[in-house]
Amino acid sequence: MGLIHSFYTQSFPPKSKFSVNDIPDLTGRVIIVTGGNTGIGKETAKALLAHNANVYIAGRSQEKVEEAIRDLKEQTGNEANFLKVDLADLHSVKAGAEEFLK
Ligand SMILES: NC(=O)c1ccc[n+]([C@@H]2O[C@H](COP(=O)([O-])OP(=O)(O)OC[C@H]3O[C@@H](n4cnc5c(N)ncnc54)[C@H](OP(=O)(O)O)[C@@H]3O)[C@@H](O)[C@H]2O)c1
């Protein structure tokens, strides 16, 4: 029975009860979004900026992140910050964390 129930709920998930419109005002909140220059990360950054969060987009390509920051500013009116981090390189992660804490 559990297997059939799981198969059904995974195949036909219920309608979401929480949407981007339910996010409260995030003024004063500081949020780091990794991979925020594209895909799911960019959509996440967009939703957070639209609700006034102070967003840091952590990425390995300054050029790509700055392009995303410009794009997101046009869409939300709010500007994110760039944080240089290559998640595949622990030295870069440490440097990025130190830069952020400054
Ligand atoms: N569980 C689920 O149902 C589900 C569904 C969809 C996606 N996902 C997962 O969610 C994640 C994002 O998906 P997506 O479709 O948005 O992917 P995507 O469009 O390929 O974006 C990946 C992001 O990660 C960044 N990135 C990759 N390697 C990095 C590194 N070493 N250091 C810093 N940034 C790095 C990329 O930066 P660059 O542009 O510099 O490469 C890009 O911004 C993936 O892991 C995917 O597998 C899960």
Coordinates of N, CA, C and O and ligand atoms in Angstrom, one line a residue:
M1 N 0.8 -1.2 0.0 CA 0.0 0.0 0.0 C 0.9 1.3 0.0 O 0.6 2.2 -0.8
G2 N 1.9 1.3 0.9 CA 2.9 2.4 1.0 C 3.5 2.7 -0.4 O 3.7 3.8 -0.8
L3 N 3.9 1.6 -1.1 CA 4.5 1.8 -2.4 C 3.6 2.4 -3.4 O 4.0 3.3 -4.1
I4 N 2.4 2.0 -3.4 CA 1.4 2.5 -4.4 C 1.1 4.0 -4.0 O 1.1 4.9 -4.9
H5 N 1.0 4.3 -2.7 CA 0.8 5.7 -2.3 C 2.0 6.5 -2.7 O 1.8 7.6 -3.3
S6 N 3.2 6.1 -2.5 CA 4.4 6.8 -2.9 C 4.4 7.1 -4.4 O 4.7 8.2 -4.8
F7 N 4.2 6.0 -5.1 CA 4.2 6.1 -6.6 C 3.2 7.2 -7.0 O 3.5 8.0 -7.8
Y8 N 2.0 7.1 -6.4 CA 0.9 8.1 -6.8 C 1.3 9.5 -6.5 O 1.3 10.4 -7.3
T9 N 1.8 9.7 -5.2 CA 2.1 11.1 -4.8 C 3.3 11.7 -5.5 O 3.4 12.9 -5.7
Q10 N 4.3 10.8 -5.8 CA 5.4 11.3 -6.6 C 5.1 11.5 -8.0 O 5.7 12.5 -8.6
S11 N 4.2 10.8 -8.6 CA 3.8 11.0 -10.0 C 2.9 12.1 -10.2 O 2.9 12.9 -11.2
F12 N 2.0 12.3 -9.2 CA 1.0 13.4 -9.2 C 1.1 14.3 -7.9 O 0.3 14.2 -7.1
P13 N 2.2 15.0 -7.8 CA 2.4 15.8 -6.6 C 1.3 16.8 -6.4 O 0.7 17.3 -7.3
P14 N 0.9 17.1 -5.1 CA -0.2 18.0 -4.9 C 0.2 19.4 -5.2 O 1.4 19.7 -5.3
K15 N -0.7 20.3 -5.4 CA -0.5 21.7 -5.8 C 0.3 22.3 -4.6 O 0.0 22.1 -3.4
S16 N 1.3 23.2 -4.9 CA 2.1 23.8 -3.9 C 1.2 24.7 -3.0 O 0.3 25.4 -3.5
K17 N 1.5 24.7 -1.7 CA 0.7 25.6 -0.8 C 1.5 26.8 -0.5 O 1.1 27.7 0.3
F18 N 2.7 27.0 -1.1 CA 3.5 28.1 -0.8 C 4.1 28.6 -2.1 O 4.7 27.8 -2.8
S19 N 3.9 29.9 -2.5 CA 4.5 30.3 -3.7 C 5.4 31.5 -3.4 O 5.5 32.0 -2.3
V20 N 6.1 32.0 -4.5 CA 7.0 33.2 -4.4 C 6.2 34.4 -3.8 O 6.8 35.1 -3.0
N21 N 4.9 34.4 -4.1 CA 4.1 35.6 -3.6 C 3.9 35.5 -2.1 O 3.5 36.5 -1.5
D22 N 4.1 34.4 -1.5 CA 4.0 34.2 0.0 C 5.2 34.6 0.8 O 5.2 34.6 2.0
I23 N 6.3 34.9 0.1 CA 7.6 35.3 0.8 C 7.4 36.6 1.4 O 6.9 37.6 0.8
P24 N 7.7 36.7 2.7 CA 7.5 38.0 3.4 C 8.6 39.0 3.0 O 9.5 38.7 2.3
D25 N 8.4 40.3 3.4 CA 9.5 41.3 3.2 C 10.8 40.8 3.9 O 10.8 40.4 5.0
L26 N 11.9 40.9 3.1 CA 13.2 40.3 3.6 C 14.2 41.5 3.9 O 15.4 41.2 3.9
T27 N 13.7 42.7 4.0 CA 14.6 43.8 4.3 C 15.4 43.5 5.5 O 14.9 43.0 6.6
G28 N 16.7 43.7 5.4 CA 17.6 43.4 6.5 C 18.2 42.0 6.5 O 19.1 41.7 7.3
R29 N 17.7 41.1 5.7 CA 18.2 39.8 5.6 C 19.3 39.7 4.6 O 19.2 40.3 3.5
V30 N 20.4 39.0 4.9 CA 21.5 38.9 4.0 C 21.6 37.4 3.6 O 21.6 36.5 4.5
I31 N 21.5 37.2 2.3 CA 21.4 35.8 1.8 C 22.4 35.5 0.7 O 22.5 36.3 -0.3
I32 N 23.2 34.4 0.8 CA 24.1 34.0 -0.3 C 23.4 33.0 -1.1 O 22.9 32.0 -0.6
V33 N 23.4 33.2 -2.4 CA 22.9 32.2 -3.4 C 24.0 31.7 -4.2 O 24.6 32.4 -5.0
T34 N 24.4 30.4 -4.1 CA 25.4 29.8 -5.0 C 24.7 29.5 -6.3 O 23.6 29.1 -6.4
G35 N 25.5 29.6 -7.4 CA 25.0 29.2 -8.7 C 23.9 30.2 -9.1 O 23.0 29.8 -9.9
G36 N 23.9 31.4 -8.6 CA 22.8 32.4 -8.9 C 22.9 33.1 -10.2 O 22.0 33.9 -10.5
N37 N 23.8 32.7 -11.1 CA 23.9 33.4 -12.4 C 23.0 32.8 -13.4 O 22.8 33.4 -14.5
T38 N 22.5 31.6 -13.1 CA 21.6 30.9 -14.1 C 20.7 29.9 -13.4 O 20.8 29.7 -12.2
G39 N 19.7 29.4 -14.2 CA 18.9 28.3 -13.7 C 18.1 28.6 -12.4 O 17.6 29.7 -12.2
I40 N 18.0 27.6 -11.6 CA 17.3 27.6 -10.3 C 17.9 28.7 -9.4 O 17.1 29.4 -8.7
G41 N 19.2 28.8 -9.4 CA 19.8 29.8 -8.5 C 19.4 31.2 -8.9 O 19.2 32.1 -8.0
K42 N 19.4 31.5 -10.2 CA 19.0 32.8 -10.6 C 17.6 33.1 -10.3 O 17.2 34.2 -9.8
E43 N 16.7 32.2 -10.5 CA 15.3 32.4 -10.1 C 15.1 32.6 -8.6 O 14.3 33.4 -8.1
T44 N 16.0 31.9 -7.8 CA 16.0 32.1 -6.3 C 16.4 33.5 -6.0 O 15.7 34.2 -5.2
A45 N 17.5 33.9 -6.6 CA 18.0 35.3 -6.4 C 16.9 36.3 -6.8 O 16.7 37.3 -6.1
K46 N 16.2 36.1 -7.9 CA 15.2 37.0 -8.3 C 14.1 37.1 -7.3 O 13.7 38.2 -6.9
A47 N 13.6 36.0 -6.8 CA 12.5 36.0 -5.8 C 13.0 36.7 -4.5 O 12.2 37.5 -3.9
L48 N 14.2 36.5 -4.1 CA 14.7 37.1 -2.9 C 14.9 38.6 -3.0 O 14.5 39.4 -2.2
L49 N 15.5 39.0 -4.2 CA 15.6 40.5 -4.5 C 14.3 41.2 -4.6 O 14.1 42.3 -4.1
A50 N 13.3 40.5 -5.2 CA 12.0 41.1 -5.3 C 11.4 41.3 -4.0 O 10.4 42.2 -3.8
H51 N 11.9 40.6 -2.9 CA 11.3 40.8 -1.6 C 12.4 41.5 -0.7 O 12.3 41.4 0.5
N52 N 13.3 42.3 -1.4 CA 14.2 43.2 -0.7 C 15.3 42.6 0.2 O 15.8 43.3 1.0
A53 N 15.6 41.4 -0.1 CA 16.8 40.8 0.6 C 18.1 41.4 0.1 O 18.1 41.8 -1.1
N54 N 19.1 41.4 0.9 CA 20.4 41.8 0.5 C 21.1 40.5 0.0 O 21.5 39.6 0.8
V55 N 21.2 40.3 -1.4 CA 21.6 39.0 -1.9 C 23.0 39.1 -2.4 O 23.4 40.0 -3.1
Y56 N 23.8 38.1 -2.1 CA 25.1 37.9 -2.6 C 25.1 36.7 -3.5 O 24.7 35.6 -3.1
I57 N 25.4 36.9 -4.8 CA 25.5 35.8 -5.7 C 26.9 35.2 -5.8 O 27.8 35.9 -6.2
A58 N 27.1 34.0 -5.3 CA 28.4 33.4 -5.2 C 28.6 32.6 -6.5 O 27.8 31.7 -6.8
G59 N 29.7 33.0 -7.3 CA 29.9 32.3 -8.5 C 31.4 32.3 -8.9 O 32.1 33.1 -8.3
R60 N 31.8 31.5 -9.9 CA 33.2 31.4 -10.2 C 33.5 32.4 -11.4 O 34.7 32.7 -11.6
S61 N 32.5 32.8 -12.1 CA 32.7 33.7 -13.2 C 32.2 35.1 -13.0 O 31.0 35.3 -12.9
Q62 N 33.1 36.0 -12.7 CA 32.6 37.4 -12.4 C 31.8 38.0 -13.6 O 30.8 38.6 -13.3
E63 N 32.2 37.7 -14.8 CA 31.5 38.2 -16.0 C 30.1 37.7 -16.0 O 29.1 38.5 -16.2
K64 N 29.9 36.4 -15.8 CA 28.5 35.8 -15.8 C 27.7 36.3 -14.7 O 26.5 36.6 -14.9
V65 N 28.3 36.4 -13.5 CA 27.5 36.9 -12.3 C 27.1 38.4 -12.5 O 26.0 38.8 -12.3
E66 N 28.1 39.2 -13.0 CA 27.7 40.6 -13.2 C 26.6 40.8 -14.3 O 25.8 41.7 -14.2
E67 N 26.6 39.9 -15.3 CA 25.6 40.0 -16.3 C 24.2 39.7 -15.6 O 23.2 40.3 -15.9
A68 N 24.2 38.6 -14.8 CA 23.0 38.2 -14.1 C 22.5 39.4 -13.1 O 21.3 39.6 -13.0
I69 N 23.5 40.0 -12.5 CA 23.1 41.1 -11.6 C 22.4 42.2 -12.3 O 21.4 42.8 -11.9
R70 N 23.0 42.6 -13.5 CA 22.3 43.6 -14.3 C 20.9 43.2 -14.7 O 20.0 44.0 -14.6
D71 N 20.8 42.0 -15.2 CA 19.5 41.4 -15.6 C 18.5 41.4 -14.4 O 17.4 41.8 -14.6
L72 N 18.9 41.0 -13.3 CA 18.0 40.9 -12.1 C 17.7 42.3 -11.6 O 16.5 42.5 -11.2
K73 N 18.6 43.3 -11.8 CA 18.2 44.6 -11.4 C 17.1 45.2 -12.3 O 16.2 45.8 -11.8
E74 N 17.2 44.9 -13.6 CA 16.2 45.3 -14.5 C 14.8 44.7 -14.1 O 13.8 45.3 -14.2
Q75 N 14.9 43.4 -13.7 CA 13.6 42.7 -13.4 C 13.0 43.0 -12.0 O 11.8 43.0 -11.8
T76 N 13.9 43.4 -11.1 CA 13.4 43.5 -9.7 C 13.6 44.9 -9.1 O 13.0 45.3 -8.1
G77 N 14.5 45.7 -9.8 CA 14.8 47.0 -9.2 C 15.8 47.0 -8.1 O 16.2 48.0 -7.6
N78 N 16.2 45.8 -7.7 CA 17.2 45.7 -6.6 C 18.5 45.1 -7.1 O 18.5 44.2 -8.0
E79 N 19.6 45.5 -6.5 CA 20.9 45.0 -7.0 C 21.5 44.0 -6.1 O 21.7 44.3 -4.9
A80 N 22.0 42.9 -6.6 CA 22.7 41.9 -5.9 C 24.2 42.2 -5.8 O 24.6 43.1 -6.6
N81 N 24.9 41.5 -5.0 CA 26.4 41.7 -4.9 C 27.1 40.4 -5.4 O 26.5 39.3 -5.3
F82 N 28.3 40.6 -6.0 CA 29.1 39.5 -6.5 C 30.0 39.0 -5.4 O 30.7 39.8 -4.7
L83 N 30.1 37.7 -5.2 CA 31.0 37.1 -4.3 C 31.7 36.0 -5.1 O 31.1 35.0 -5.6
K84 N 33.1 36.1 -5.2 CA 33.8 35.2 -6.0 C 34.1 33.9 -5.2 O 34.7 33.9 -4.2
V85 N 33.5 32.8 -5.7 CA 33.7 31.5 -5.1 C 33.6 30.4 -6.2 O 32.7 30.3 -7.0
D86 N 34.7 29.6 -6.2 CA 34.7 28.4 -7.1 C 34.5 27.2 -6.1 O 35.4 26.9 -5.3
L87 N 33.3 26.6 -6.1 CA 32.9 25.6 -5.1 C 33.8 24.3 -5.3 O 33.8 23.5 -4.4
A88 N 34.5 24.2 -6.4 CA 35.3 23.0 -6.6 C 36.7 23.2 -6.0 O 37.5 22.3 -6.1
D89 N 36.9 24.4 -5.4 CA 38.3 24.7 -4.9 C 38.2 25.2 -3.5 O 37.7 26.3 -3.3
L90 N 38.6 24.4 -2.5 CA 38.4 24.8 -1.1 C 39.1 26.1 -0.7 O 38.7 26.8 0.1
H91 N 40.3 26.4 -1.4 CA 41.0 27.6 -1.1 C 40.1 28.8 -1.5 O 40.0 29.8 -0.8
S92 N 39.4 28.7 -2.7 CA 38.5 29.7 -3.1 C 37.3 29.9 -2.2 O 36.8 31.0 -1.9
V93 N 36.8 28.7 -1.7 CA 35.6 28.8 -0.8 C 36.0 29.5 0.5 O 35.3 30.4 1.0
K94 N 37.3 29.2 1.0 CA 37.7 29.9 2.2 C 37.9 31.4 2.0 O 37.5 32.2 2.8
A95 N 38.5 31.7 0.8 CA 38.7 33.2 0.5 C 37.4 33.9 0.4 O 37.2 35.0 0.8
G96 N 36.4 33.2 -0.3 CA 35.1 33.8 -0.5 C 34.4 34.0 0.9 O 33.8 35.1 1.1
A97 N 34.5 33.0 1.8 CA 33.9 33.2 3.1 C 34.6 34.3 3.9 O 33.9 35.1 4.5
E98 N 35.9 34.5 3.8 CA 36.6 35.6 4.5 C 36.2 36.9 3.9 O 35.9 37.9 4.6
E99 N 36.1 37.0 2.6 CA 35.6 38.2 1.9 C 34.2 38.6 2.4 O 33.9 39.7 2.7
F100 N 33.4 37.6 2.5 CA 32.0 37.8 2.9 C 31.9 38.4 4.3 O 31.2 39.3 4.6
L101 N 32.7 37.8 5.2 CA 32.7 38.2 6.6 C 33.2 39.6 6.8 O 32.9 40.3 7.8
K102 N 34.1 40.0 5.9 CA 34.6 41.4 5.9 C 33.4 42.4 5.8 O 33.5 43.5 6.2
Ligands
LIG1 N1 16.1 17.7 -7.0 C1 15.5 18.2 -8.1 O1 14.4 17.9 -8.5 C2 16.3 19.1 -9.0 C3 15.7 19.7 -10.2 C4 16.5 20.5 -10.9 C5 17.8 20.8 -10.6 N2 18.4 20.2 -9.5 C6 19.8 20.5 -9.1 O2 19.8 21.9 -8.8 C7 21.1 22.4 -9.2 C8 20.9 23.6 -10.1 O3 20.2 23.2 -11.3 P1 20.2 24.2 -12.6 O4 19.3 23.5 -13.6 O5 19.8 25.6 -12.1 O6 21.7 24.1 -13.0 P2 22.5 25.1 -14.0 O7 21.5 26.0 -14.8 O8 23.4 24.2 -14.7 O9 23.3 26.1 -13.0 C9 24.3 25.6 -12.2 C10 24.9 26.7 -11.5 O10 26.0 26.2 -10.6 C11 27.1 27.0 -10.9 N3 28.3 26.2 -10.6 C12 28.6 25.0 -11.2 N4 29.8 24.6 -10.7 C13 30.3 25.5 -9.9 C14 31.5 25.7 -9.1 N5 32.5 24.8 -9.1 N6 31.6 26.9 -8.4 C15 30.7 27.8 -8.4 N7 29.5 27.7 -9.1 C16 29.3 26.6 -9.8 C17 27.1 27.4 -12.4 O11 28.0 28.4 -12.6 P3 28.7 28.6 -14.1 O12 27.6 29.3 -14.9 O13 29.9 29.4 -13.8 O14 28.9 27.2 -14.6 C18 25.6 27.7 -12.4 O15 25.4 29.0 -11.9 C19 21.8 21.3 -9.9 O16 22.7 20.7 -8.9 C20 20.7 20.3 -10.3 O17 21.2 19.0 -10.3 C21 17.6 19.4 -8.7

